């Protein structure tokens, strides 16, 4: 296991009614005038907006609103938020929504403290957003489980004519605190609830399918969270108001990326499935979690074939997570992938890229864009040809 530093700078207020801490906790972080940001309006339909505003009013906090942040949020929303924050003399940002709203607010938090364009704030050759040296204080009220943005230091913003998804990564944009009330996720439509499940599972897998470094604690904890996700997703499908199922999925979302804890002691920060999946969202505005479910089985088979020395990690996943009882590693790993495909089908993910509306003629351009900043992956390196093979296999 390699050396590491572990820090989760975000306080999580988890459970029913935790919104009651909102006003005083914002004040304890020095907030008096809040930029209140949200998405396309779901919070106005399910009552979360009223509860939030009531708390701000009770605490005597002023606020200005940034609304209509779209899924796969665009840099224009970030720029609008920066302008609103500055023009109105805000000193705190409150994001109420799913990953898209949270991510836009992280970029706003860094952007209001930076004189140049937002485009400078994305990850550079150093591996993080090295231009960020300060950020406004940010809190989140999560309304949809999946991305882990509520407890992590990342954000993904869509930029430019070609809708490139760019990553911002810096510890200073970790929220100061996040309010995680599972009841707030009752109204998430089934499609987005299940896409969230696929996203959580993929975050866990991206940290699990890494070169063997003897990080047993990280991998065993990771296996446990993966199993909890597999167990609770069907309960959510059966009953969207199952509190414990919502609570487990929400906490799994937060734990999956908190401090990148399951990657500690391991080399690199690869996330190849995300690198490929973002191109599907760029091209088709496809829901993030769906892109990952579509590509994962094909990527697993590709990696087992091209880097067979890593087969044991796929066999271990099959046995410890998918409960495959098979002695032979290759057979076990393949059975694990089949079980994963069956799980994706059970949570109503499309079976392949074709079914999801992807055009075969677009695959090559997407493969090229996926690697424009360098090859992807760590178990095996994926250049354009390899990404294209995976996309064709997923088609
Ligand atoms: O916009 P509103 O009206 O709020 O509706 C949203 C949106 O249409 C709706 N929704 C959210 N909470 C709801 C609700 N509808 C009813 N009731 C509720 N309680 O759900 C839809 C999807 O919301 P969105 O925020 O886009 O979903 P998600 O949380 O999956 O976020 C996706 C974004 O996060 C990025 C993705 O790339 C994508 O842009 N990611 C961020 C990460 C991070 N910060 O660490 C990591 C992830 O890998 C991911 O890349
Ligand atoms: Zn993700």
PDB file of C-alpha atoms in Angstrom, residues 60-238:
ATOM      1  CA  UNK A  60     -32.428  36.219   9.082  1.00  0.00           C
ATOM      2  CA  UNK A  61     -30.281  35.356   6.069  1.00  0.00           C
ATOM      3  CA  UNK A  62     -30.718  37.262   2.815  1.00  0.00           C
ATOM      4  CA  UNK A  63     -30.571  35.387  -0.477  1.00  0.00           C
ATOM      5  CA  UNK A  64     -30.574  35.756  -4.248  1.00  0.00           C
ATOM      6  CA  UNK A  65     -31.593  32.924  -6.538  1.00  0.00           C
ATOM      7  CA  UNK A  66     -29.871  31.210  -9.446  1.00  0.00           C
ATOM      8  CA  UNK A  67     -32.370  28.840 -11.084  1.00  0.00           C
ATOM      9  CA  UNK A  68     -32.614  26.487 -14.046  1.00  0.00           C
ATOM     10  CA  UNK A  69     -29.257  24.729 -13.766  1.00  0.00           C
ATOM     11  CA  UNK A  70     -29.640  21.894 -16.285  1.00  0.00           C
ATOM     12  CA  UNK A  71     -28.470  18.255 -16.077  1.00  0.00           C
ATOM     13  CA  UNK A  72     -24.907  18.052 -17.450  1.00  0.00           C
ATOM     14  CA  UNK A  73     -24.589  21.689 -16.318  1.00  0.00           C
ATOM     15  CA  UNK A  74     -23.184  24.254 -18.698  1.00  0.00           C
ATOM     16  CA  UNK A  75     -20.463  26.779 -18.058  1.00  0.00           C
ATOM     17  CA  UNK A  76     -22.958  29.555 -18.874  1.00  0.00           C
ATOM     18  CA  UNK A  77     -24.857  28.722 -15.646  1.00  0.00           C
ATOM     19  CA  UNK A  78     -21.578  28.975 -13.758  1.00  0.00           C
ATOM     20  CA  UNK A  79     -20.847  32.381 -15.302  1.00  0.00           C
ATOM     21  CA  UNK A  80     -24.352  33.580 -14.485  1.00  0.00           C
ATOM     22  CA  UNK A  81     -23.891  32.444 -10.879  1.00  0.00           C
ATOM     23  CA  UNK A  82     -20.542  34.198 -10.541  1.00  0.00           C
ATOM     24  CA  UNK A  83     -22.080  37.435 -11.780  1.00  0.00           C
ATOM     25  CA  UNK A  84     -25.091  37.160  -9.456  1.00  0.00           C
ATOM     26  CA  UNK A  85     -22.864  36.416  -6.465  1.00  0.00           C
ATOM     27  CA  UNK A  86     -20.619  39.401  -7.115  1.00  0.00           C
ATOM     28  CA  UNK A  87     -23.349  41.850  -8.081  1.00  0.00           C
ATOM     29  CA  UNK A  88     -25.384  41.103  -4.954  1.00  0.00           C
ATOM     30  CA  UNK A  89     -22.526  41.008  -2.456  1.00  0.00           C
ATOM     31  CA  UNK A  90     -23.076  37.356  -1.517  1.00  0.00           C
ATOM     32  CA  UNK A  91     -20.749  35.595   0.919  1.00  0.00           C
ATOM     33  CA  UNK A  92     -22.111  32.036   0.859  1.00  0.00           C
ATOM     34  CA  UNK A  93     -23.401  29.559  -1.751  1.00  0.00           C
ATOM     35  CA  UNK A  94     -26.188  27.046  -1.134  1.00  0.00           C
ATOM     36  CA  UNK A  95     -26.747  24.364  -3.777  1.00  0.00           C
ATOM     37  CA  UNK A  96     -30.104  22.557  -3.579  1.00  0.00           C
ATOM     38  CA  UNK A  97     -30.391  19.672  -6.022  1.00  0.00           C
ATOM     39  CA  UNK A  98     -28.583  16.780  -7.647  1.00  0.00           C
ATOM     40  CA  UNK A  99     -25.016  16.543  -8.879  1.00  0.00           C
ATOM     41  CA  UNK A 100     -25.570  19.036 -11.678  1.00  0.00           C
ATOM     42  CA  UNK A 101     -26.590  21.858  -9.331  1.00  0.00           C
ATOM     43  CA  UNK A 102     -23.896  20.944  -6.805  1.00  0.00           C
ATOM     44  CA  UNK A 103     -21.207  20.858  -9.491  1.00  0.00           C
ATOM     45  CA  UNK A 104     -22.222  24.201 -10.993  1.00  0.00           C
ATOM     46  CA  UNK A 105     -22.026  25.698  -7.490  1.00  0.00           C
ATOM     47  CA  UNK A 106     -18.550  24.285  -6.872  1.00  0.00           C
ATOM     48  CA  UNK A 107     -17.356  25.993 -10.046  1.00  0.00           C
ATOM     49  CA  UNK A 108     -19.111  29.214  -8.949  1.00  0.00           C
ATOM     50  CA  UNK A 109     -17.417  28.958  -5.524  1.00  0.00           C
ATOM     51  CA  UNK A 110     -13.995  28.826  -7.164  1.00  0.00           C
ATOM     52  CA  UNK A 111     -14.936  31.265  -9.930  1.00  0.00           C
ATOM     53  CA  UNK A 112     -15.968  34.127  -7.636  1.00  0.00           C
ATOM     54  CA  UNK A 113     -12.466  34.112  -6.133  1.00  0.00           C
ATOM     55  CA  UNK A 114     -10.693  34.009  -9.495  1.00  0.00           C
ATOM     56  CA  UNK A 115     -10.164  36.963 -11.819  1.00  0.00           C
ATOM     57  CA  UNK A 116      -9.775  35.007 -15.066  1.00  0.00           C
ATOM     58  CA  UNK A 117     -12.181  32.864 -17.099  1.00  0.00           C
ATOM     59  CA  UNK A 118     -13.878  29.757 -15.666  1.00  0.00           C
ATOM     60  CA  UNK A 119     -12.112  27.727 -18.329  1.00  0.00           C
ATOM     61  CA  UNK A 120      -8.834  28.133 -16.389  1.00  0.00           C
ATOM     62  CA  UNK A 121     -10.293  26.283 -13.404  1.00  0.00           C
ATOM     63  CA  UNK A 122     -10.388  22.772 -14.828  1.00  0.00           C
ATOM     64  CA  UNK A 123      -7.895  19.997 -14.129  1.00  0.00           C
ATOM     65  CA  UNK A 124      -4.524  20.631 -15.787  1.00  0.00           C
ATOM     66  CA  UNK A 125      -1.317  18.612 -16.214  1.00  0.00           C
ATOM     67  CA  UNK A 126      -0.769  18.710 -12.438  1.00  0.00           C
ATOM     68  CA  UNK A 127      -3.773  16.381 -11.990  1.00  0.00           C
ATOM     69  CA  UNK A 128      -5.880  18.934 -10.113  1.00  0.00           C
ATOM     70  CA  UNK A 129      -7.247  22.431 -10.780  1.00  0.00           C
ATOM     71  CA  UNK A 130      -4.007  24.139  -9.856  1.00  0.00           C
ATOM     72  CA  UNK A 131      -5.258  27.672 -10.616  1.00  0.00           C
ATOM     73  CA  UNK A 132      -7.698  27.490  -7.689  1.00  0.00           C
ATOM     74  CA  UNK A 133      -6.264  29.154  -4.586  1.00  0.00           C
ATOM     75  CA  UNK A 134      -9.485  30.204  -2.844  1.00  0.00           C
ATOM     76  CA  UNK A 135     -13.186  29.394  -2.925  1.00  0.00           C
ATOM     77  CA  UNK A 136     -16.346  30.873  -1.444  1.00  0.00           C
ATOM     78  CA  UNK A 137     -17.948  28.761   1.315  1.00  0.00           C
ATOM     79  CA  UNK A 138     -20.466  26.297  -0.102  1.00  0.00           C
ATOM     80  CA  UNK A 139     -23.120  24.049   1.424  1.00  0.00           C
ATOM     81  CA  UNK A 140     -25.407  21.575  -0.292  1.00  0.00           C
ATOM     82  CA  UNK A 141     -28.868  20.117   0.224  1.00  0.00           C
ATOM     83  CA  UNK A 142     -28.830  16.910  -1.787  1.00  0.00           C
ATOM     84  CA  UNK A 143     -32.089  15.949  -3.502  1.00  0.00           C
ATOM     85  CA  UNK A 144     -30.844  13.057  -5.623  1.00  0.00           C
ATOM     86  CA  UNK A 145     -28.326  10.324  -4.775  1.00  0.00           C
ATOM     87  CA  UNK A 146     -25.660   9.268  -7.245  1.00  0.00           C
ATOM     88  CA  UNK A 147     -22.726  11.504  -8.008  1.00  0.00           C
ATOM     89  CA  UNK A 148     -21.113  11.791  -4.582  1.00  0.00           C
ATOM     90  CA  UNK A 149     -20.608  15.502  -5.242  1.00  0.00           C
ATOM     91  CA  UNK A 150     -22.059  16.214  -1.784  1.00  0.00           C
ATOM     92  CA  UNK A 151     -18.935  14.896  -0.062  1.00  0.00           C
ATOM     93  CA  UNK A 152     -16.220  15.185  -2.683  1.00  0.00           C
ATOM     94  CA  UNK A 153     -13.949  17.781  -4.270  1.00  0.00           C
ATOM     95  CA  UNK A 154     -14.986  17.298  -7.892  1.00  0.00           C
ATOM     96  CA  UNK A 155     -17.305  18.965 -10.380  1.00  0.00           C
ATOM     97  CA  UNK A 156     -18.070  18.244 -14.024  1.00  0.00           C
ATOM     98  CA  UNK A 157     -19.047  21.161 -16.276  1.00  0.00           C
ATOM     99  CA  UNK A 158     -20.049  21.102 -19.946  1.00  0.00           C
ATOM    100  CA  UNK A 159     -18.163  23.647 -22.023  1.00  0.00           C
ATOM    101  CA  UNK A 160     -18.205  24.972 -25.580  1.00  0.00           C
ATOM    102  CA  UNK A 161     -19.884  24.189 -28.864  1.00  0.00           C
ATOM    103  CA  UNK A 162     -18.831  20.558 -28.744  1.00  0.00           C
ATOM    104  CA  UNK A 163     -20.272  20.097 -25.217  1.00  0.00           C
ATOM    105  CA  UNK A 164     -16.979  18.831 -23.797  1.00  0.00           C
ATOM    106  CA  UNK A 165     -17.357  17.694 -20.181  1.00  0.00           C
ATOM    107  CA  UNK A 166     -14.504  19.149 -18.171  1.00  0.00           C
ATOM    108  CA  UNK A 167     -13.533  18.169 -14.637  1.00  0.00           C
ATOM    109  CA  UNK A 168     -12.733  20.581 -11.814  1.00  0.00           C
ATOM    110  CA  UNK A 169     -10.927  19.007  -8.874  1.00  0.00           C
ATOM    111  CA  UNK A 170      -9.729  20.834  -5.772  1.00  0.00           C
ATOM    112  CA  UNK A 171     -10.097  20.304  -1.999  1.00  0.00           C
ATOM    113  CA  UNK A 172     -11.175  23.938  -1.550  1.00  0.00           C
ATOM    114  CA  UNK A 173     -14.488  23.234  -3.318  1.00  0.00           C
ATOM    115  CA  UNK A 174     -15.479  20.444  -0.942  1.00  0.00           C
ATOM    116  CA  UNK A 175     -18.754  21.656   0.589  1.00  0.00           C
ATOM    117  CA  UNK A 176     -18.437  23.003   4.152  1.00  0.00           C
ATOM    118  CA  UNK A 177     -21.467  20.900   5.001  1.00  0.00           C
ATOM    119  CA  UNK A 178     -24.102  18.825   3.243  1.00  0.00           C
ATOM    120  CA  UNK A 179     -27.649  18.108   4.365  1.00  0.00           C
ATOM    121  CA  UNK A 180     -28.592  14.565   3.376  1.00  0.00           C
ATOM    122  CA  UNK A 181     -32.258  13.859   4.001  1.00  0.00           C
ATOM    123  CA  UNK A 182     -33.275  10.611   2.270  1.00  0.00           C
ATOM    124  CA  UNK A 183     -36.923  11.751   2.256  1.00  0.00           C
ATOM    125  CA  UNK A 184     -35.924  14.513  -0.162  1.00  0.00           C
ATOM    126  CA  UNK A 185     -35.191  11.815  -2.750  1.00  0.00           C
ATOM    127  CA  UNK A 186     -38.687  10.238  -2.650  1.00  0.00           C
ATOM    128  CA  UNK A 187     -39.802  12.247  -5.677  1.00  0.00           C
ATOM    129  CA  UNK A 188     -36.819  11.479  -7.929  1.00  0.00           C
ATOM    130  CA  UNK A 189     -38.225   9.801 -11.077  1.00  0.00           C
ATOM    131  CA  UNK A 190     -37.426   6.108 -11.423  1.00  0.00           C
ATOM    132  CA  UNK A 191     -35.104   6.666 -14.402  1.00  0.00           C
ATOM    133  CA  UNK A 192     -32.928   9.117 -12.473  1.00  0.00           C
ATOM    134  CA  UNK A 193     -33.017   7.058  -9.261  1.00  0.00           C
ATOM    135  CA  UNK A 194     -31.710   4.042 -11.132  1.00  0.00           C
ATOM    136  CA  UNK A 195     -29.167   6.063 -13.125  1.00  0.00           C
ATOM    137  CA  UNK A 196     -27.941   7.274  -9.735  1.00  0.00           C
ATOM    138  CA  UNK A 197     -27.571   3.677  -8.588  1.00  0.00           C
ATOM    139  CA  UNK A 198     -25.527   2.883 -11.712  1.00  0.00           C
ATOM    140  CA  UNK A 199     -23.345   5.942 -11.063  1.00  0.00           C
ATOM    141  CA  UNK A 200     -22.652   4.959  -7.440  1.00  0.00           C
ATOM    142  CA  UNK A 201     -21.788   1.419  -8.470  1.00  0.00           C
ATOM    143  CA  UNK A 202     -19.429   2.704 -11.132  1.00  0.00           C
ATOM    144  CA  UNK A 203     -17.634   5.031  -8.701  1.00  0.00           C
ATOM    145  CA  UNK A 204     -17.035   2.007  -6.506  1.00  0.00           C
ATOM    146  CA  UNK A 205     -15.859  -0.138  -9.423  1.00  0.00           C
ATOM    147  CA  UNK A 206     -13.539   2.535 -10.788  1.00  0.00           C
ATOM    148  CA  UNK A 207     -11.737   2.435  -7.420  1.00  0.00           C
ATOM    149  CA  UNK A 208     -11.871  -1.366  -7.143  1.00  0.00           C
ATOM    150  CA  UNK A 209     -10.515  -2.322 -10.582  1.00  0.00           C
ATOM    151  CA  UNK A 210      -6.991  -1.116  -9.920  1.00  0.00           C
ATOM    152  CA  UNK A 211      -3.592  -2.830  -9.777  1.00  0.00           C
ATOM    153  CA  UNK A 212      -3.169  -5.071  -6.732  1.00  0.00           C
ATOM    154  CA  UNK A 213      -1.453  -3.132  -3.898  1.00  0.00           C
ATOM    155  CA  UNK A 214      -2.709  -5.054  -0.892  1.00  0.00           C
ATOM    156  CA  UNK A 215      -5.189  -2.316   0.065  1.00  0.00           C
ATOM    157  CA  UNK A 216      -7.429  -4.913   1.694  1.00  0.00           C
ATOM    158  CA  UNK A 217      -9.328  -2.558   4.016  1.00  0.00           C
ATOM    159  CA  UNK A 218     -10.245  -0.251   1.143  1.00  0.00           C
ATOM    160  CA  UNK A 219     -11.295  -3.127  -1.132  1.00  0.00           C
ATOM    161  CA  UNK A 220     -13.261  -4.997   1.535  1.00  0.00           C
ATOM    162  CA  UNK A 221     -15.134  -1.837   2.557  1.00  0.00           C
ATOM    163  CA  UNK A 222     -15.759  -1.126  -1.108  1.00  0.00           C
ATOM    164  CA  UNK A 223     -17.184  -4.630  -1.646  1.00  0.00           C
ATOM    165  CA  UNK A 224     -19.548  -4.062   1.263  1.00  0.00           C
ATOM    166  CA  UNK A 225     -20.831  -0.784  -0.150  1.00  0.00           C
ATOM    167  CA  UNK A 226     -21.273  -2.366  -3.601  1.00  0.00           C
ATOM    168  CA  UNK A 227     -23.316  -5.184  -2.080  1.00  0.00           C
ATOM    169  CA  UNK A 228     -25.464  -2.696  -0.162  1.00  0.00           C
ATOM    170  CA  UNK A 229     -26.190  -0.880  -3.433  1.00  0.00           C
ATOM    171  CA  UNK A 230     -27.105  -4.144  -5.199  1.00  0.00           C
ATOM    172  CA  UNK A 231     -29.397  -5.109  -2.281  1.00  0.00           C
ATOM    173  CA  UNK A 232     -31.174  -1.777  -1.919  1.00  0.00           C
ATOM    174  CA  UNK A 233     -31.762  -0.802  -5.564  1.00  0.00           C
ATOM    175  CA  UNK A 234     -34.546  -3.400  -6.084  1.00  0.00           C
ATOM    176  CA  UNK A 235     -36.241  -2.198  -2.887  1.00  0.00           C
ATOM    177  CA  UNK A 236     -36.317   1.315  -4.331  1.00  0.00           C
ATOM    178  CA  UNK A 237     -37.820   0.033  -7.548  1.00  0.00           C
ATOM    179  CA  UNK A 238     -40.553  -1.739  -5.581  1.00  0.00           C
TER     180      UNK A 238
END
